[in-house]
mmCIF file of C-alpha atoms in Angstrom:
data_model
loop_
_atom_site.group_PDB
_atom_site.id
_atom_site.type_symbol
_atom_site.label_atom_id
_atom_site.label_comp_id
_atom_site.label_asym_id
_atom_site.label_seq_id
_atom_site.Cartn_x
_atom_site.Cartn_y
_atom_site.Cartn_z
ATOM 1 C CA MET S 1 109.143 182.439 121.709
ATOM 2 C CA THR S 2 107.868 182.298 125.268
ATOM 3 C CA SER S 3 107.962 179.487 127.766
ATOM 4 C CA GLY S 4 106.244 179.880 131.087
ATOM 5 C CA GLY S 5 107.441 176.688 132.750
ATOM 6 C CA THR S 6 104.999 174.415 134.547
ATOM 7 C CA ALA S 7 102.412 175.083 137.236
ATOM 8 C CA GLU S 8 104.400 172.823 139.539
ATOM 9 C CA ALA S 9 107.534 174.907 138.956
ATOM 10 C CA ASP S 10 105.633 178.118 139.750
ATOM 11 C CA ALA S 11 104.450 176.625 143.040
ATOM 12 C CA ARG S 12 107.998 175.743 144.097
ATOM 13 C CA VAL S 13 109.315 179.305 143.907
ATOM 14 C CA THR S 14 110.410 180.446 147.348
ATOM 15 C CA HIS S 15 112.010 183.779 146.484
ATOM 16 C CA GLY S 16 110.340 186.915 145.205
ATOM 17 C CA THR S 17 110.782 190.618 144.686
ATOM 18 C CA LEU S 18 109.833 193.212 147.281
ATOM 19 C CA ASP S 19 106.606 194.016 145.458
ATOM 20 C CA GLY S 20 105.462 190.400 145.696
ATOM 21 C CA THR S 21 106.111 189.224 142.134
ATOM 22 C CA PRO S 22 107.958 185.882 141.845
ATOM 23 C CA GLU S 23 111.523 185.680 140.657
ATOM 24 C CA ARG S 24 111.902 184.664 137.041
ATOM 25 C CA PHE S 25 114.671 183.414 134.793
ATOM 26 C CA VAL S 26 115.072 185.078 131.406
ATOM 27 C CA VAL S 27 116.598 182.731 128.811
ATOM 28 C CA VAL S 28 117.993 184.019 125.512
ATOM 29 C CA SER S 29 118.236 181.358 122.845
ATOM 30 C CA GLY S 30 117.303 180.474 119.303
ATOM 31 C CA ASP S 31 116.588 176.882 120.350
ATOM 32 C CA ALA S 32 112.961 176.649 121.509
ATOM 33 C CA ASP S 33 113.269 172.997 122.544
ATOM 34 C CA TRP S 34 116.293 173.802 124.745
ATOM 35 C CA VAL S 35 114.373 176.614 126.452
ATOM 36 C CA ASP S 36 111.409 174.334 127.113
ATOM 37 C CA ARG S 37 113.649 171.680 128.646
ATOM 38 C CA LEU S 38 115.335 174.275 130.871
ATOM 39 C CA ALA S 39 111.907 175.593 131.936
ATOM 40 C CA ALA S 40 110.849 172.078 132.945
ATOM 41 C CA ALA S 41 113.991 171.700 135.077
ATOM 42 C CA ALA S 42 113.936 175.125 136.745
ATOM 43 C CA ASP S 43 112.417 175.930 140.140
ATOM 44 C CA ALA S 44 111.306 179.327 138.840
ATOM 45 C CA PRO S 45 109.157 180.567 135.952
ATOM 46 C CA VAL S 46 111.165 180.859 132.730
ATOM 47 C CA ASP S 47 110.648 183.600 130.165
ATOM 48 C CA GLY S 48 112.182 182.773 126.787
ATOM 49 C CA VAL S 49 113.547 185.516 124.515
ATOM 50 C CA ALA S 50 114.301 184.868 120.863
ATOM 51 C CA ALA S 51 117.969 185.296 119.955
ATOM 52 C CA GLU S 52 117.184 188.050 117.444
ATOM 53 C CA ARG S 53 115.491 190.095 120.213
ATOM 54 C CA ALA S 54 118.421 189.955 122.645
ATOM 55 C CA GLY S 55 118.994 193.688 122.279
ATOM 56 C CA GLU S 56 115.457 194.326 123.573
ATOM 57 C CA LEU S 57 116.004 192.410 126.777
ATOM 58 C CA GLY S 58 115.366 195.316 129.136
ATOM 59 C CA PRO S 59 112.285 196.945 127.562
ATOM 60 C CA ALA S 60 110.717 193.579 126.731
ATOM 61 C CA ARG S 61 110.676 192.200 130.292
ATOM 62 C CA GLU S 62 108.134 192.729 133.029
ATOM 63 C CA GLY S 63 109.349 192.460 136.615
ATOM 64 C CA TYR S 64 112.909 191.866 137.767
ATOM 65 C CA PRO S 65 114.547 188.627 136.567
ATOM 66 C CA ALA S 66 116.587 186.718 139.123
ATOM 67 C CA ALA S 67 118.880 185.409 136.386
ATOM 68 C CA VAL S 68 119.645 186.003 132.728
ATOM 69 C CA ILE S 69 120.757 182.798 130.981
ATOM 70 C CA VAL S 70 122.228 182.961 127.487
ATOM 71 C CA ASP S 71 122.509 179.922 125.248
ATOM 72 C CA GLY S 72 125.987 180.525 123.883
ATOM 73 C CA GLU S 73 125.528 178.117 121.001
ATOM 74 C CA ALA S 74 122.218 179.500 119.779
ATOM 75 C CA ALA S 75 122.478 183.249 120.449
ATOM 76 C CA THR S 76 123.615 185.531 117.627
ATOM 77 C CA ASP S 77 126.109 187.371 119.848
ATOM 78 C CA PRO S 78 126.263 185.992 123.416
ATOM 79 C CA MET S 79 127.478 189.271 124.928
ATOM 80 C CA VAL S 80 124.630 191.480 123.693
ATOM 81 C CA PRO S 81 122.024 190.305 126.248
ATOM 82 C CA PHE S 82 124.560 190.571 129.084
ATOM 83 C CA VAL S 83 125.331 194.192 128.234
ATOM 84 C CA GLU S 84 121.597 194.857 128.156
ATOM 85 C CA ALA S 85 121.123 193.039 131.471
ATOM 86 C CA ARG S 86 123.824 195.110 133.126
ATOM 87 C CA GLU S 87 121.964 198.266 132.149
ATOM 88 C CA SER S 88 118.464 197.087 133.024
ATOM 89 C CA TYR S 89 118.999 194.489 135.760
ATOM 90 C CA PRO S 90 122.414 194.971 137.392
ATOM 91 C CA ASP S 91 121.543 192.649 140.282
ATOM 92 C CA ALA S 92 120.508 189.687 138.150
ATOM 93 C CA ALA S 93 122.743 186.634 137.916
ATOM 94 C CA CYS S 94 124.252 186.229 134.429
ATOM 95 C CA LEU S 95 125.096 182.774 133.092
ATOM 96 C CA LEU S 96 126.558 181.806 129.723
ATOM 97 C CA ALA S 97 125.944 178.186 128.710
ATOM 98 C CA GLY S 98 128.494 177.137 126.097
ATOM 99 C CA GLY S 99 129.753 179.264 123.224
ATOM 100 C CA ALA S 100 132.672 180.906 125.018
ATOM 101 C CA ALA S 101 134.655 181.031 121.764
ATOM 102 C CA ARG S 102 131.895 183.138 120.193
ATOM 103 C CA VAL S 103 131.992 185.942 122.790
ATOM 104 C CA ASP S 104 132.843 189.272 121.212
ATOM 105 C CA ALA S 105 134.738 191.354 123.763
ATOM 106 C CA ARG S 106 134.035 194.456 121.687
ATOM 107 C CA ALA S 107 130.417 194.253 122.824
ATOM 108 C CA VAL S 108 131.507 195.886 126.084
ATOM 109 C CA PRO S 109 132.704 199.458 125.416
ATOM 110 C CA GLU S 110 136.239 200.007 126.685
ATOM 111 C CA ALA S 111 135.246 203.361 128.136
ATOM 112 C CA ASP S 112 132.571 201.764 130.348
ATOM 113 C CA PRO S 113 134.166 200.818 133.719
ATOM 114 C CA ARG S 114 131.287 198.564 134.745
ATOM 115 C CA PRO S 115 132.126 194.935 133.975
ATOM 116 C CA VAL S 116 129.616 192.234 133.191
ATOM 117 C CA VAL S 117 129.886 189.672 135.978
ATOM 118 C CA LEU S 118 128.886 186.335 134.513
ATOM 119 C CA GLU S 119 129.322 182.637 135.195
ATOM 120 C CA TYR S 120 130.461 180.470 132.294
ATOM 121 C CA LEU S 121 129.109 176.927 132.030
ATOM 122 C CA PRO S 122 130.958 174.753 129.512
ATOM 123 C CA VAL S 123 127.973 172.400 129.161
ATOM 124 C CA ARG S 124 124.479 173.113 127.798
ATOM 125 C CA ASP S 125 122.653 170.372 129.638
ATOM 126 C CA PRO S 126 119.375 172.127 130.628
ATOM 127 C CA GLU S 127 119.179 170.443 134.036
ATOM 128 C CA SER S 128 122.743 171.489 134.905
ATOM 129 C CA VAL S 129 122.175 175.035 133.660
ATOM 130 C CA ALA S 130 118.960 175.368 135.680
ATOM 131 C CA ALA S 131 120.705 174.080 138.813
ATOM 132 C CA ALA S 132 123.609 176.502 138.320
ATOM 133 C CA ALA S 133 121.203 179.422 137.931
ATOM 134 C CA GLU S 134 119.317 178.467 141.090
ATOM 135 C CA THR S 135 122.598 178.197 143.025
ATOM 136 C CA ALA S 136 123.782 181.589 141.789
ATOM 137 C CA VAL S 137 120.520 183.223 142.845
ATOM 138 C CA GLU S 138 120.431 181.489 146.232
ATOM 139 C CA ARG S 139 124.072 182.243 147.106
ATOM 140 C CA ARG S 140 124.165 185.640 145.392
ATOM 141 C CA THR S 141 127.577 184.782 143.974
ATOM 142 C CA HIS S 142 127.133 187.278 141.143
ATOM 143 C CA ARG S 143 126.654 190.384 143.275
ATOM 144 C CA GLY S 144 129.260 193.080 142.782
ATOM 145 C CA TYR S 145 128.880 194.166 146.410
ATOM 146 C CA PRO S 146 128.811 192.450 149.821
ATOM 147 C CA VAL S 147 125.497 191.412 151.339
ATOM 148 C CA PRO S 148 124.676 191.340 155.062
ATOM 149 C CA ASP S 149 124.804 188.197 157.138
ATOM 150 C CA ARG S 150 121.445 186.403 157.268
ATOM 151 C CA GLU S 151 120.439 188.174 154.060
ATOM 152 C CA ASP S 152 117.534 185.812 153.434
ATOM 153 C CA ASP S 153 116.020 186.716 156.806
ATOM 154 C CA ARG S 154 116.645 190.409 156.175
ATOM 155 C CA VAL S 155 114.938 190.286 152.781
ATOM 156 C CA ALA S 156 112.043 188.257 154.200
ATOM 157 C CA THR S 157 111.486 190.915 156.877
ATOM 158 C CA ALA S 158 111.615 193.694 154.281
ATOM 159 C CA ARG S 159 109.187 191.775 152.069
ATOM 160 C CA ALA S 160 106.821 191.322 155.000
ATOM 161 C CA LEU S 161 106.797 195.087 155.490
ATOM 162 C CA ALA S 162 105.975 195.574 151.820
ATOM 163 C CA GLY S 163 103.279 192.941 152.087
ATOM 164 C CA GLU S 164 101.602 195.033 154.769
ATOM 165 C CA GLY S 165 101.147 197.870 152.290
ATOM 166 C CA LEU S 166 104.394 199.703 152.983
ATOM 167 C CA ASP S 167 105.355 201.262 149.631
ATOM 168 C CA ALA S 168 105.867 204.619 147.944
ATOM 169 C CA ASP S 169 102.294 205.625 148.900
ATOM 170 C CA ALA S 170 102.814 204.851 152.578
ATOM 171 C CA GLY S 171 101.707 208.291 153.751
ATOM 172 C CA ASP S 172 103.044 211.490 155.239
ATOM 173 C CA ALA S 173 104.793 209.908 158.221
ATOM 174 C CA PHE S 174 107.907 208.878 156.285
ATOM 175 C CA ASP S 175 108.059 212.097 154.276
ATOM 176 C CA GLY S 176 107.934 213.904 157.604
ATOM 177 C CA LEU S 177 110.745 211.789 158.987
ATOM 178 C CA ALA S 178 112.898 212.509 155.921
ATOM 179 C CA ALA S 179 112.208 216.233 156.224
ATOM 180 C CA ALA S 180 113.081 216.202 159.931
ATOM 181 C CA ALA S 181 116.357 214.390 159.216
ATOM 182 C CA ALA S 182 117.311 216.851 156.483
ATOM 183 C CA ARG S 183 116.704 219.807 158.791
ATOM 184 C CA ALA S 184 118.515 218.226 161.721
ATOM 185 C CA VAL S 185 121.791 217.612 159.850
ATOM 186 C CA ASP S 186 121.522 220.550 157.436
ATOM 187 C CA ALA S 187 121.148 218.324 154.382
ATOM 188 C CA ASP S 188 119.795 219.229 150.948
ATOM 189 C CA ALA S 189 117.802 216.022 150.593
ATOM 190 C CA ALA S 190 116.831 212.918 152.530
ATOM 191 C CA THR S 191 115.128 209.596 151.903
ATOM 192 C CA VAL S 192 113.575 206.799 153.935
ATOM 193 C CA SER S 193 113.918 203.538 152.034
ATOM 194 C CA VAL S 194 113.316 199.800 152.272
ATOM 195 C CA LEU S 195 115.945 197.546 150.682
ATOM 196 C CA GLY S 196 114.766 194.366 148.985
ATOM 197 C CA ASP S 197 116.759 191.651 147.259
ATOM 198 C CA TYR S 198 117.090 193.551 143.979
ATOM 199 C CA ARG S 199 115.714 197.057 144.449
ATOM 200 C CA LEU S 200 115.553 199.870 146.952
ATOM 201 C CA TRP S 201 112.082 201.355 147.495
ATOM 202 C CA HIS S 202 111.610 204.959 148.620
ATOM 203 C CA VAL S 203 108.829 205.300 151.180
ATOM 204 C CA GLY S 204 109.681 208.863 152.194
ATOM 205 C CA VAL S 205 111.568 211.718 150.504
ATOM 206 C CA ALA S 206 112.302 215.342 151.297
ATOM 207 C CA GLY S 207 114.343 218.172 149.850
ATOM 208 C CA GLU S 208 114.194 220.860 147.195
ATOM 209 C CA ARG S 209 116.575 218.857 145.021
ATOM 210 C CA PHE S 210 113.930 216.206 144.457
ATOM 211 C CA GLU S 211 111.274 218.833 143.818
ATOM 212 C CA GLU S 212 113.471 220.400 141.119
ATOM 213 C CA LEU S 213 113.659 217.204 139.069
ATOM 214 C CA GLU S 214 111.995 217.339 135.668
ATOM 215 C CA GLU S 215 110.988 213.711 136.128
ATOM 216 C CA PRO S 216 109.449 212.541 139.429
ATOM 217 C CA LEU S 217 111.757 210.573 141.704
ATOM 218 C CA ALA S 218 111.242 206.900 140.878
ATOM 219 C CA PRO S 219 109.713 204.921 143.767
ATOM 220 C CA SER S 220 112.458 202.319 143.375
ATOM 221 C CA VAL S 221 115.980 201.988 142.011
ATOM 222 C CA ASP S 222 118.309 199.077 141.329
ATOM 223 C CA ARG S 223 120.059 198.106 144.538
ATOM 224 C CA ALA S 224 123.465 198.029 142.848
ATOM 225 C CA ARG S 225 123.184 201.770 142.186
ATOM 226 C CA THR S 226 122.459 202.843 145.765
ATOM 227 C CA VAL S 227 124.620 203.909 148.685
ATOM 228 C CA SER S 228 122.105 202.197 150.961
ATOM 229 C CA THR S 229 123.430 198.831 149.767
ATOM 230 C CA TYR S 230 126.492 199.533 151.921
ATOM 231 C CA THR S 231 124.672 201.429 154.668
ATOM 232 C CA VAL S 232 122.780 198.299 155.768
ATOM 233 C CA LEU S 233 126.160 196.686 156.491
ATOM 234 C CA GLU S 234 126.954 199.301 159.152
ATOM 235 C CA ASP S 235 126.269 199.109 162.878
ATOM 236 C CA GLY S 236 126.235 202.903 163.130
ATOM 237 C CA VAL S 237 126.244 205.622 160.500
ATOM 238 C CA HIS S 238 127.709 205.501 157.012
ATOM 239 C CA ASP S 239 129.584 208.678 156.102
ATOM 240 C CA VAL S 240 130.762 209.275 152.520
ATOM 241 C CA PRO S 241 132.182 212.816 152.201
ATOM 242 C CA ASP S 242 132.368 212.615 148.395
ATOM 243 C CA LEU S 243 130.510 209.985 146.407
ATOM 244 C CA ALA S 244 132.337 210.999 143.238
ATOM 245 C CA SER S 245 135.715 210.037 144.687
ATOM 246 C CA ASP S 246 134.588 206.731 146.203
ATOM 247 C CA PRO S 247 135.273 203.798 143.840
ATOM 248 C CA ARG S 248 132.112 202.032 145.043
ATOM 249 C CA PHE S 249 129.911 204.781 143.633
ATOM 250 C CA GLU S 250 131.862 206.886 141.150
ATOM 251 C CA ALA S 251 130.976 204.739 138.117
ATOM 252 C CA ASP S 252 127.256 204.182 138.651
ATOM 253 C CA SER S 253 125.347 205.960 141.410
ATOM 254 C CA ARG S 254 121.802 207.293 141.311
ATOM 255 C CA ALA S 255 122.717 209.947 143.899
ATOM 256 C CA LEU S 256 125.488 211.333 141.688
ATOM 257 C CA GLU S 257 123.088 211.439 138.747
ATOM 258 C CA LEU S 258 120.856 213.655 140.885
ATOM 259 C CA GLY S 259 123.736 216.039 141.641
ATOM 260 C CA LEU S 260 124.243 214.886 145.238
ATOM 261 C CA ARG S 261 127.817 214.505 146.458
ATOM 262 C CA ALA S 262 127.997 214.014 150.249
ATOM 263 C CA TYR S 263 126.146 211.254 152.091
ATOM 264 C CA LEU S 264 125.295 210.388 155.669
ATOM 265 C CA GLY S 265 122.986 207.476 156.389
ATOM 266 C CA ALA S 266 121.991 204.961 159.028
ATOM 267 C CA PRO S 267 120.318 201.545 158.830
ATOM 268 C CA LEU S 268 116.724 201.090 159.944
ATOM 269 C CA ARG S 269 116.342 197.860 161.914
ATOM 270 C CA VAL S 270 113.142 195.913 162.399
ATOM 271 C CA ASP S 271 113.236 192.638 164.325
ATOM 272 C CA GLY S 272 117.029 192.876 164.372
ATOM 273 C CA HIS S 273 117.386 193.174 160.583
ATOM 274 C CA ALA S 274 118.543 196.239 158.633
ATOM 275 C CA VAL S 275 115.537 196.365 156.328
ATOM 276 C CA GLY S 276 116.133 199.893 155.114
ATOM 277 C CA THR S 277 117.953 203.169 155.523
ATOM 278 C CA LEU S 278 117.556 206.774 156.536
ATOM 279 C CA SER S 279 119.774 208.671 154.103
ATOM 280 C CA THR S 280 120.732 212.343 153.922
ATOM 281 C CA PHE S 281 122.582 214.117 151.114
ATOM 282 C CA ARG S 282 124.356 217.387 150.397
ATOM 283 C CA ARG S 283 125.131 218.869 147.014
ATOM 284 C CA GLU S 284 128.684 219.800 147.949
ATOM 285 C CA PRO S 285 131.307 217.254 149.084
ATOM 286 C CA ALA S 286 132.148 217.495 152.796
ATOM 287 C CA SER S 287 131.943 215.418 155.947
ATOM 288 C CA PHE S 288 128.808 215.910 158.013
ATOM 289 C CA GLY S 289 130.814 215.621 161.245
ATOM 290 C CA ASP S 290 130.432 213.804 164.579
ATOM 291 C CA GLY S 291 127.501 215.893 165.778
ATOM 292 C CA ALA S 292 125.489 214.850 162.752
ATOM 293 C CA ASP S 293 126.350 211.197 163.384
ATOM 294 C CA ALA S 294 124.706 211.191 166.815
ATOM 295 C CA THR S 295 121.715 213.131 165.523
ATOM 296 C CA LEU S 296 121.090 210.779 162.627
ATOM 297 C CA ARG S 297 121.394 207.690 164.831
ATOM 298 C CA SER S 298 118.644 209.048 167.057
ATOM 299 C CA ILE S 299 116.383 209.899 164.128
ATOM 300 C CA ALA S 300 117.001 206.451 162.628
ATOM 301 C CA ALA S 301 115.708 204.920 165.865
ATOM 302 C CA VAL S 302 112.484 206.880 165.349
ATOM 303 C CA GLY S 303 112.385 205.656 161.744
ATOM 304 C CA ALA S 304 112.723 202.037 162.825
ATOM 305 C CA ASP S 305 109.805 202.523 165.230
ATOM 306 C CA LEU S 306 107.744 203.998 162.383
ATOM 307 C CA LEU S 307 108.481 201.003 160.165
ATOM 308 C CA ALA S 308 107.583 198.578 162.934
ATOM 309 C CA ALA S 309 104.389 200.493 163.665
ATOM 310 C CA ALA S 310 103.456 200.508 159.981
ATOM 311 C CA SER S 311 103.911 196.748 159.846
ATOM 312 C CA ALA S 312 101.840 196.227 162.984
ATOM 313 C CA ALA S 313 99.118 198.415 161.489
ATOM 314 C CA ALA S 314 98.796 195.932 158.599
ATOM 315 C CA GLY S 315 99.138 198.670 156.032
ATOM 316 C CA ASP S 316 96.641 201.081 157.613
ATOM 317 C CA LEU S 317 98.910 204.086 158.036
ATOM 318 C CA ASP S 318 96.096 206.086 159.615
ATOM 319 C CA ASP S 319 97.262 204.379 162.801
ATOM 320 C CA LEU S 320 100.503 206.379 162.516
ATOM 321 C CA ASP S 321 98.816 209.756 162.789
ATOM 322 C CA GLY S 322 99.819 209.977 166.443
ATOM 323 C CA LEU S 323 103.498 209.683 165.583
ATOM 324 C CA ASP S 324 104.892 213.115 164.686
ATOM 325 C CA PRO S 325 108.440 212.683 163.312
ATOM 326 C CA ALA S 326 109.209 216.395 163.624
ATOM 327 C CA ALA S 327 108.243 216.421 167.301
ATOM 328 C CA ALA S 328 110.092 213.184 167.956
ATOM 329 C CA VAL S 329 113.422 214.610 166.822
ATOM 330 C CA THR S 330 113.185 217.992 168.568
ATOM 331 C CA ASP S 331 115.438 217.172 171.518
ATOM 332 C CA LEU S 332 118.207 215.178 169.876
ATOM 333 C CA PRO S 333 121.918 215.386 170.723
ATOM 334 C CA GLY S 334 123.784 217.887 168.577
ATOM 335 C CA ASP S 335 122.457 220.048 165.779
ATOM 336 C CA GLY S 336 124.420 218.487 162.962
ATOM 337 C CA SER S 337 126.599 221.545 162.398
ATOM 338 C CA THR S 338 130.361 221.336 161.973
ATOM 339 C CA ASP S 339 133.192 223.683 161.175
ATOM 340 C CA GLU S 340 133.201 222.248 157.662
ATOM 341 C CA ASP S 341 129.585 223.163 156.952
#
């Protein structure tokens, strides 16, 4: 069962993911007519999923859904798609329309500390459900983390960068910047990333830890699983001596999965918006120290210039050949060393 909405609805979509694909609503229901009516009312494309395929929600979808809507009266077990959505799309809004009495709390393992954040709607009126989903996406009421002020403008600026061809294949300039940052603060790994509405995209990486991975480092990761989500909120640097002991990251962090424990990062600002981050990591927990703070701030300023230059170059990163990140960070304050290193 698939419903694509109307051409008029597709044209009204104003949001989108960083890679340019439009936001979509995924609707789980056994009532095809109800899904069609919701699709007609929604201001985003709607992708219907048959109730019996709710457990395949993640693998069956293409792109990143803005919202997962479950028809509580027509789904076999209303909680199953939400558990799947938490695993595959942790930044998507989750809405349950009716059927609260049918929710099986056992669907969420007690040992799993990550809750499913969902909005319950006591009515199944398709127009009301579509409006509630659009409001949740617009206001980001479902996010399990704070978002910066003027987030729409920040995401629009990040998306504009991506639209200019700034992605994981951006070139050697950002890898060089990451390598220079890692050397400057004595880190085991570093990344240069752009943060979209739902995902963080790596445009530069450095460090033996990444080279040791059996699987290549994914070009993007769910925003909810990144330290950068909090780094863009900072005016200066973001220092986390031990990710494993920080309640924001201990339950679900990509860095911890990679065996990285200490973090020091700084936002990268373009046109006044923190569109991304320069992040450095160490395998052992410890504070990087004040000297590293000043060093990373200076390197982040170089990174912001690189991002701005890449945007101005309209995706032609050959224009960045004259910018040598290693040379640019040679005479920075401090060497990043501390008594704790």
